[in-house]
Short mmCIF file of C-alpha atoms in Angstrom, two decimals:
data_model
loop_
_atom_site.label_atom_id
_atom_site.label_comp_id
_atom_site.label_asym_id
_atom_site.label_seq_id
_atom_site.Cartn_x
_atom_site.Cartn_y
_atom_site.Cartn_z
CA UNK A 13 -17.04 254.36 134.82
CA UNK A 14 -17.81 256.78 137.55
CA UNK A 15 -20.91 257.85 139.64
CA UNK A 16 -21.06 260.86 141.98
CA UNK A 17 -23.64 260.66 144.73
CA UNK A 18 -25.18 263.36 146.75
CA UNK A 19 -27.24 262.58 149.75
CA UNK A 20 -29.78 259.86 148.50
CA UNK A 21 -29.37 260.80 144.75
CA UNK A 22 -27.00 259.95 142.11
CA UNK A 23 -25.86 263.36 140.93
CA UNK A 24 -23.73 262.13 137.93
CA UNK A 25 -23.16 258.53 136.32
CA UNK A 26 -21.25 258.19 133.42
CA UNK A 27 -19.29 255.45 131.41
CA UNK A 28 -16.30 255.52 129.20
CA UNK A 29 -14.85 252.87 127.00
CA UNK A 30 -15.87 249.37 126.32
CA UNK A 31 -16.48 246.19 128.04
CA UNK A 32 -13.81 244.20 126.14
CA UNK A 33 -11.36 244.86 123.42
CA UNK A 34 -12.64 241.74 121.45
CA UNK A 35 -16.23 243.23 120.92
CA UNK A 36 -16.04 246.88 121.42
CA UNK A 37 -19.50 247.15 123.15
CA UNK A 38 -19.69 250.14 125.24
CA UNK A 39 -19.73 250.11 129.12
CA UNK A 40 -22.90 251.31 130.79
CA UNK A 41 -23.82 252.15 134.28
CA UNK A 42 -25.35 248.63 134.65
CA UNK A 43 -22.20 246.99 133.32
CA UNK A 44 -20.96 244.48 136.16
CA UNK A 45 -17.29 244.55 137.23
CA UNK A 46 -15.32 242.67 139.71
CA UNK A 47 -14.86 245.07 142.75
CA UNK A 48 -12.06 243.12 144.32
CA UNK A 49 -11.23 244.16 147.90
CA UNK A 50 -14.13 246.64 148.02
CA UNK A 51 -15.87 243.41 148.80
CA UNK A 52 -14.50 243.81 152.42
CA UNK A 53 -16.95 246.67 152.90
CA UNK A 54 -19.77 244.34 152.40
CA UNK A 55 -18.16 241.67 154.67
CA UNK A 56 -17.63 244.33 157.33
CA UNK A 57 -21.15 245.60 157.02
CA UNK A 58 -22.60 242.30 157.27
CA UNK A 59 -20.46 241.21 160.24
CA UNK A 60 -21.48 244.43 162.16
CA UNK A 61 -25.10 243.71 161.55
CA UNK A 62 -24.92 240.30 162.86
CA UNK A 63 -22.86 241.52 165.89
CA UNK A 64 -25.60 243.90 166.70
CA UNK A 65 -28.16 241.00 166.32
CA UNK A 66 -25.83 239.29 168.76
CA UNK A 67 -24.93 236.24 166.62
CA UNK A 68 -21.41 236.93 168.15
CA UNK A 69 -19.36 239.52 169.88
CA UNK A 70 -16.55 241.36 168.40
CA UNK A 71 -14.50 240.14 171.44
CA UNK A 72 -15.15 236.40 170.61
CA UNK A 73 -12.23 234.51 170.12
CA UNK A 74 -11.73 233.28 166.41
CA UNK A 75 -10.89 229.97 167.74
CA UNK A 76 -14.31 229.78 169.21
CA UNK A 77 -15.65 229.23 165.64
CA UNK A 78 -12.63 227.88 163.90
CA UNK A 79 -10.85 225.66 166.38
CA UNK A 80 -8.39 224.30 163.87
CA UNK A 81 -7.06 227.70 163.50
CA UNK A 82 -3.48 227.68 164.76
CA UNK A 83 -0.08 229.44 164.92
CA UNK A 84 3.39 227.93 165.65
CA UNK A 85 2.99 228.68 169.22
CA UNK A 86 -0.70 227.34 169.65
CA UNK A 87 -1.60 229.51 172.62
CA UNK A 88 -1.43 232.75 170.50
CA UNK A 89 -4.23 231.86 168.32
CA UNK A 90 -6.64 232.26 171.06
CA UNK A 91 -5.89 235.83 171.29
CA UNK A 92 -7.31 236.67 167.98
CA UNK A 93 -10.58 238.09 168.31
CA UNK A 94 -13.18 238.85 165.66
CA UNK A 95 -12.72 242.64 166.02
CA UNK A 96 -9.03 241.92 164.74
CA UNK A 97 -10.07 240.01 161.82
CA UNK A 98 -12.57 242.57 160.46
CA UNK A 99 -9.91 245.34 160.95
CA UNK A 100 -6.75 243.67 159.90
CA UNK A 101 -5.11 244.09 163.31
CA UNK A 102 -4.36 240.63 164.29
CA UNK A 103 -0.89 241.28 164.15
CA UNK A 104 0.35 239.22 161.10
CA UNK A 105 2.81 240.06 158.27
CA UNK A 106 0.73 241.83 155.57
CA UNK A 107 -0.92 239.79 152.97
CA UNK A 108 -0.10 236.64 154.54
CA UNK A 109 -0.24 233.67 152.12
CA UNK A 110 -1.58 235.74 149.31
CA UNK A 111 0.79 233.89 147.09
CA UNK A 112 -1.26 230.72 147.92
CA UNK A 113 -4.48 232.44 146.69
CA UNK A 114 -2.37 233.27 143.37
CA UNK A 115 -1.81 229.45 143.21
CA UNK A 116 -5.53 228.96 143.43
CA UNK A 117 -5.46 227.40 146.90
CA UNK A 118 -8.85 227.39 148.65
CA UNK A 119 -9.21 228.46 152.14
CA UNK A 120 -9.17 224.94 153.69
CA UNK A 121 -5.86 224.16 151.93
CA UNK A 122 -4.30 227.52 153.01
CA UNK A 123 -5.38 227.17 156.85
CA UNK A 124 -2.92 224.72 157.87
CA UNK A 125 0.06 226.97 156.63
CA UNK A 126 -0.69 229.39 159.66
CA UNK A 127 0.80 226.82 161.94
CA UNK A 128 4.19 227.91 160.37
CA UNK A 129 4.10 231.36 161.63
CA UNK A 130 3.31 233.83 164.76
CA UNK A 131 2.04 237.30 164.87
CA UNK A 132 4.77 240.11 164.74
CA UNK A 133 2.80 242.05 167.41
CA UNK A 134 -0.10 241.79 170.13
CA UNK A 135 -3.44 241.70 168.29
CA UNK A 136 -5.09 245.15 168.30
CA UNK A 137 -1.72 246.97 168.31
CA UNK A 138 -0.53 247.00 164.59
CA UNK A 139 -2.06 246.92 161.24
CA UNK A 140 -1.27 244.24 158.55
CA UNK A 141 -3.64 243.98 155.56
CA UNK A 142 -5.00 240.43 155.06
CA UNK A 143 -7.01 238.54 152.30
CA UNK A 144 -6.99 235.02 153.76
CA UNK A 145 -7.35 235.87 157.33
CA UNK A 146 -10.17 238.52 156.61
CA UNK A 147 -12.11 235.87 154.67
CA UNK A 148 -12.26 233.80 158.09
CA UNK A 149 -15.47 236.01 158.40
CA UNK A 150 -17.06 233.89 155.91
CA UNK A 151 -17.15 230.55 157.94
CA UNK A 152 -17.75 232.60 161.19
CA UNK A 153 -20.79 234.08 159.81
CA UNK A 154 -21.99 230.94 158.15
CA UNK A 155 -21.65 228.84 161.55
CA UNK A 156 -23.15 231.39 163.64
CA UNK A 157 -26.25 231.98 161.14
CA UNK A 158 -26.70 228.65 159.59
CA UNK A 159 -26.93 230.43 156.16
CA UNK A 160 -24.42 230.77 153.42
CA UNK A 161 -22.47 233.91 153.20
CA UNK A 162 -23.59 234.56 149.73
CA UNK A 163 -27.35 234.19 150.62
CA UNK A 164 -26.94 236.56 153.55
CA UNK A 165 -25.27 239.28 151.75
CA UNK A 166 -28.19 238.97 148.89
CA UNK A 167 -30.90 238.90 151.60
CA UNK A 168 -29.60 241.65 153.90
CA UNK A 169 -27.75 244.03 151.50
CA UNK A 170 -28.04 243.40 147.75
CA UNK A 171 -31.96 242.80 147.67
CA UNK A 172 -33.08 245.61 150.02
CA UNK A 173 -30.79 248.12 148.54
CA UNK A 174 -32.11 247.28 145.03
CA UNK A 175 -28.61 246.18 143.89
CA UNK A 176 -29.95 244.03 141.02
CA UNK A 177 -26.67 243.65 139.13
CA UNK A 178 -24.44 242.65 142.10
CA UNK A 179 -23.58 238.80 142.91
CA UNK A 180 -20.72 236.97 144.55
CA UNK A 181 -18.47 234.67 142.82
CA UNK A 182 -17.22 233.73 139.46
CA UNK A 183 -20.48 231.84 138.50
CA UNK A 184 -22.48 234.94 139.53
CA UNK A 185 -20.20 237.07 137.20
CA UNK A 186 -20.78 235.13 134.25
CA UNK A 187 -24.49 234.81 134.76
CA UNK A 188 -24.75 238.55 134.14
CA UNK A 189 -25.16 239.48 130.57
CA UNK A 190 -23.58 242.83 130.74
CA UNK A 191 -20.02 242.25 132.10
CA UNK A 192 -16.66 243.96 131.95
CA UNK A 193 -13.96 241.82 130.84
CA UNK A 194 -10.39 242.39 132.52
CA UNK A 195 -7.38 244.00 130.73
CA UNK A 196 -3.86 244.10 131.68
CA UNK A 197 -0.99 246.23 130.06
CA UNK A 198 1.89 244.56 128.13
CA UNK A 199 5.14 246.26 127.16
CA UNK A 200 3.33 248.11 124.29
CA UNK A 201 -0.43 247.42 124.35
CA UNK A 202 -3.30 246.10 126.50
CA UNK A 203 -4.39 242.55 126.52
CA UNK A 204 -7.72 241.02 127.53
CA UNK A 205 -7.83 238.34 130.13
CA UNK A 206 -10.54 236.01 131.23
CA UNK A 207 -11.46 236.34 134.97
CA UNK A 208 -10.00 233.47 137.19
CA UNK A 209 -11.46 231.71 140.41
CA UNK A 210 -8.40 232.44 142.68
CA UNK A 211 -9.79 235.42 144.65
CA UNK A 212 -13.15 234.33 144.10
CA UNK A 213 -12.23 231.55 146.60
CA UNK A 214 -12.30 234.13 149.33
CA UNK A 215 -15.79 235.92 148.89
CA UNK A 216 -15.62 238.23 152.03
CA UNK A 217 -12.24 239.32 150.84
CA UNK A 218 -12.55 239.83 147.16
CA UNK A 219 -15.83 238.05 145.89
CA UNK A 220 -18.23 240.85 145.13
CA UNK A 221 -19.34 241.72 141.44
CA UNK A 222 -21.13 244.83 141.07
CA UNK A 223 -22.15 247.84 138.82
CA UNK A 224 -21.59 251.54 139.20
CA UNK A 225 -25.25 251.89 139.74
CA UNK A 226 -25.48 249.41 142.42
CA UNK A 227 -22.40 250.83 144.18
CA UNK A 228 -24.10 254.11 144.26
CA UNK A 229 -26.80 252.61 146.04
CA UNK A 230 -24.35 251.12 148.60
CA UNK A 231 -22.80 254.55 149.40
CA UNK A 232 -26.34 255.95 149.72
CA UNK A 233 -26.84 253.51 152.61
CA UNK A 234 -23.43 254.18 154.13
CA UNK A 235 -24.17 257.74 154.20
CA UNK A 236 -27.31 257.23 156.30
CA UNK A 237 -30.04 257.53 153.92
CA UNK A 238 -31.03 253.73 154.16
CA UNK A 239 -31.60 253.24 157.98
CA UNK A 240 -33.84 250.42 157.31
CA UNK A 241 -30.91 248.46 155.82
CA UNK A 242 -27.90 249.94 158.04
CA UNK A 243 -29.29 251.52 161.10
CA UNK A 244 -27.66 254.61 162.67
CA UNK A 245 -26.14 252.42 165.51
CA UNK A 246 -24.72 250.04 163.14
CA UNK A 247 -23.41 252.68 161.06
CA UNK A 248 -21.51 254.39 163.87
CA UNK A 249 -20.04 251.04 164.82
CA UNK A 250 -18.84 250.49 161.19
CA UNK A 251 -17.24 253.88 161.30
CA UNK A 252 -15.36 253.36 164.61
CA UNK A 253 -11.60 253.44 164.05
CA UNK A 254 -10.00 250.16 165.22
CA UNK A 255 -6.30 250.31 164.21
CA UNK A 256 -4.11 252.99 162.71
CA UNK A 257 -2.79 252.57 159.31
CA UNK A 258 0.20 254.78 159.12
CA UNK A 259 1.35 253.13 155.90
CA UNK A 260 -1.59 254.68 154.09
CA UNK A 261 -0.05 258.23 154.87
CA UNK A 262 2.51 257.53 152.24
CA UNK A 263 0.23 256.56 149.39
CA UNK A 264 0.93 258.08 146.07
CA UNK A 265 -1.26 260.96 145.04
CA UNK A 266 -3.08 260.99 148.48
CA UNK A 267 0.01 261.51 150.61
CA UNK A 268 -0.04 265.41 150.48
CA UNK A 269 -3.79 265.57 151.79
CA UNK A 270 -3.77 262.72 154.50
CA UNK A 271 -3.37 263.78 158.09
CA UNK A 272 -4.30 260.48 159.68
CA UNK A 273 -5.55 257.04 158.64
CA UNK A 274 -7.34 254.08 160.43
CA UNK A 275 -9.02 250.83 159.33
CA UNK A 276 -12.65 250.34 160.68
CA UNK A 277 -15.01 247.30 160.16
CA UNK A 278 -14.18 246.73 156.45
CA UNK A 279 -13.46 250.50 155.58
CA UNK A 280 -10.57 252.84 155.55
CA UNK A 281 -11.12 256.03 157.51
CA UNK A 282 -8.91 259.04 156.47
CA UNK A 283 -8.44 262.52 157.60
CA UNK A 284 -8.25 264.18 154.24
CA UNK A 285 -7.28 267.73 154.90
CA UNK A 286 -9.20 267.67 158.02
CA UNK A 287 -12.21 266.02 156.43
CA UNK A 288 -13.43 262.69 157.59
CA UNK A 289 -13.35 260.47 154.45
CA UNK A 290 -14.35 256.77 154.21
CA UNK A 291 -12.85 254.92 151.61
CA UNK A 292 -11.79 251.47 150.05
CA UNK A 293 -10.02 250.30 147.13
CA UNK A 294 -10.05 247.00 145.10
CA UNK A 295 -7.46 245.57 142.74
CA UNK A 296 -7.32 242.08 141.11
CA UNK A 297 -6.16 241.06 137.72
CA UNK A 298 -7.49 243.24 135.07
CA UNK A 299 -9.70 245.38 137.43
CA UNK A 300 -9.46 248.45 139.67
CA UNK A 301 -12.20 249.77 141.89
CA UNK A 302 -12.79 252.58 144.43
CA UNK A 303 -15.58 253.86 146.49
CA UNK A 304 -15.38 256.69 148.91
CA UNK A 305 -17.72 259.19 150.75
CA UNK A 306 -17.54 262.12 153.28
CA UNK A 307 -20.32 262.04 155.83
CA UNK A 308 -20.23 265.87 156.61
CA UNK A 309 -21.40 266.74 153.03
CA UNK A 310 -23.13 263.39 152.19
CA UNK A 311 -21.20 263.06 148.89
CA UNK A 312 -19.86 259.74 147.48
CA UNK A 313 -17.82 258.75 144.74
CA UNK A 314 -17.67 255.51 142.61
CA UNK A 315 -14.91 254.52 140.20
CA UNK A 316 -14.69 251.31 138.20
CA UNK A 317 -12.02 250.33 135.64
CA UNK A 318 -11.71 247.01 133.68
CA UNK A 319 -7.99 247.68 133.35
CA UNK A 320 -5.13 247.85 135.73
CA UNK A 321 -4.02 251.46 136.19
CA UNK A 322 -3.28 254.01 138.98
CA UNK A 323 -5.12 256.57 137.19
CA UNK A 324 -7.85 255.60 139.68
CA UNK A 325 -6.06 256.52 142.59
CA UNK A 326 -4.78 259.75 140.98
CA UNK A 327 -8.37 260.73 139.87
CA UNK A 328 -9.82 259.93 143.28
CA UNK A 329 -7.44 262.05 145.17
CA UNK A 330 -7.72 265.02 142.73
CA UNK A 331 -11.48 264.72 142.92
CA UNK A 332 -11.75 265.12 146.78
CA UNK A 333 -8.89 267.66 146.85
CA UNK A 334 -10.95 269.87 144.52
CA UNK A 335 -14.42 269.37 145.80
CA UNK A 336 -14.11 269.55 149.52
CA UNK A 337 -12.70 273.09 149.66
CA UNK A 338 -15.65 274.16 147.35
CA UNK A 339 -18.14 272.53 149.63
CA UNK A 340 -16.65 273.88 152.67
CA UNK A 341 -16.89 277.41 151.10
CA UNK A 342 -20.50 277.04 150.05
CA UNK A 343 -21.54 275.62 153.31
CA UNK A 344 -21.36 279.27 154.62
CA UNK A 345 -23.37 280.65 151.82
CA UNK A 346 -27.15 281.07 152.50
CA UNK A 347 -29.57 279.07 150.13
CA UNK A 348 -32.79 280.78 149.02
CA UNK A 349 -35.99 280.00 147.51
CA UNK A 350 -35.94 280.69 143.74
CA UNK A 351 -37.40 283.99 143.01
CA UNK A 352 -37.90 284.86 146.66
CA UNK A 353 -38.02 288.44 147.62
CA UNK A 354 -36.88 287.54 151.14
CA UNK A 355 -33.10 287.77 150.64
CA UNK A 356 -32.44 286.96 154.36
CA UNK A 357 -34.38 283.84 154.46
CA UNK A 358 -32.04 280.76 154.68
CA UNK A 359 -33.35 277.40 153.52
CA UNK A 360 -33.21 274.52 155.88
CA UNK A 361 -32.05 271.09 154.38
CA UNK A 362 -30.47 272.69 151.45
CA UNK A 363 -27.00 271.60 150.25
CA UNK A 364 -24.11 273.06 148.07
CA UNK A 365 -23.55 272.53 144.57
CA UNK A 366 -21.48 269.41 143.76
CA UNK A 367 -18.97 270.36 141.01
CA UNK A 368 -19.27 268.28 137.98
CA UNK A 369 -16.60 265.48 137.24
CA UNK A 370 -15.82 266.64 133.73
CA UNK A 371 -12.56 268.71 134.47
CA UNK A 372 -11.04 265.49 135.75
CA UNK A 373 -11.86 263.34 132.64
CA UNK A 374 -9.28 264.82 130.44
CA UNK A 375 -6.45 263.51 132.84
CA UNK A 376 -7.26 259.80 131.49
CA UNK A 377 -5.17 259.89 128.49
CA UNK A 378 -4.71 257.23 125.81
CA UNK A 379 -1.09 256.84 126.88
CA UNK A 380 -2.29 255.73 130.21
CA UNK A 381 -5.21 253.47 129.36
CA UNK A 382 -5.12 252.73 125.59
CA UNK A 383 -6.88 254.01 122.65
CA UNK A 384 -9.46 251.04 122.60
CA UNK A 385 -10.44 251.38 126.54
CA UNK A 386 -11.32 254.86 127.08
CA UNK A 387 -12.61 256.41 123.93
CA UNK A 388 -15.83 258.04 124.54
#
């Protein structure tokens, strides 16, 4: 499932494959997928909105809102600020206690385990991707607003953007009539799974469900075309680099293009062959998701899979590597009124052609994804 967005319009949206191997019903642009860690873009955006409305400050200590958060050395906990939570720069070992998420532990059960560890570095100076720690944005938001995290995301983001298929949580997923079931690959073939609650216990980190059509609207807002929902100053704050993520420079398929990488408020910011690209991926059992956009050209890409495959990463990198040079070249070509005799008239507010996605689709082979999942 993919969508290409240009400015405030969906340039292309197309579905491939089926919702599940068991029923063979085709995927549509409104089919709901788990988007896994793409959820962090929603949490980061919501937190930034609330920060600008002075519900809290980025410099506030986490312990101001969660006093029972402790490290082995108690004094260290007070050094963690909310800006460190939203940017994975608290200094902890990457993916701290994700094993307990996999064991179906809820946040209150996991929190005491932090008393057994200390940060590896001073907060704000090093990057370590988190799920449990990132999800502490949820109780902070709830305690400062008096509303549930789920209701605020719906009220401030889903509803005004017309994201009618989107929800949070396992219950929300199954309330949708048009859902994509997860698939994992065995030694020989693919197998259908049933979504589990594990990562849904951490809604700010991995709890959002959405369709490709809805995520297209999400990118339109982040490209600046919905200032009534995400204002220009809030968008600028969201895009501000907060910590360098040098590990990303070694990503397979992407490393030949990446010049620099940072994490912002819930988003990754890449220097992709000298273009500024904002990105986030998601991966949870049986699903892969990716959203990305380049502000310079107001072009965005959504990809969703109900199967675990690195093809999503390969196609994402290939798309941007092919499209961005074309856009750069066409930026210097004048655009004219159709049929105009004035060959020197350069139109304002026109844009280059966005290449179609079709050339990339043959790369998705049956050997990678399975006959039953990607037949057109």
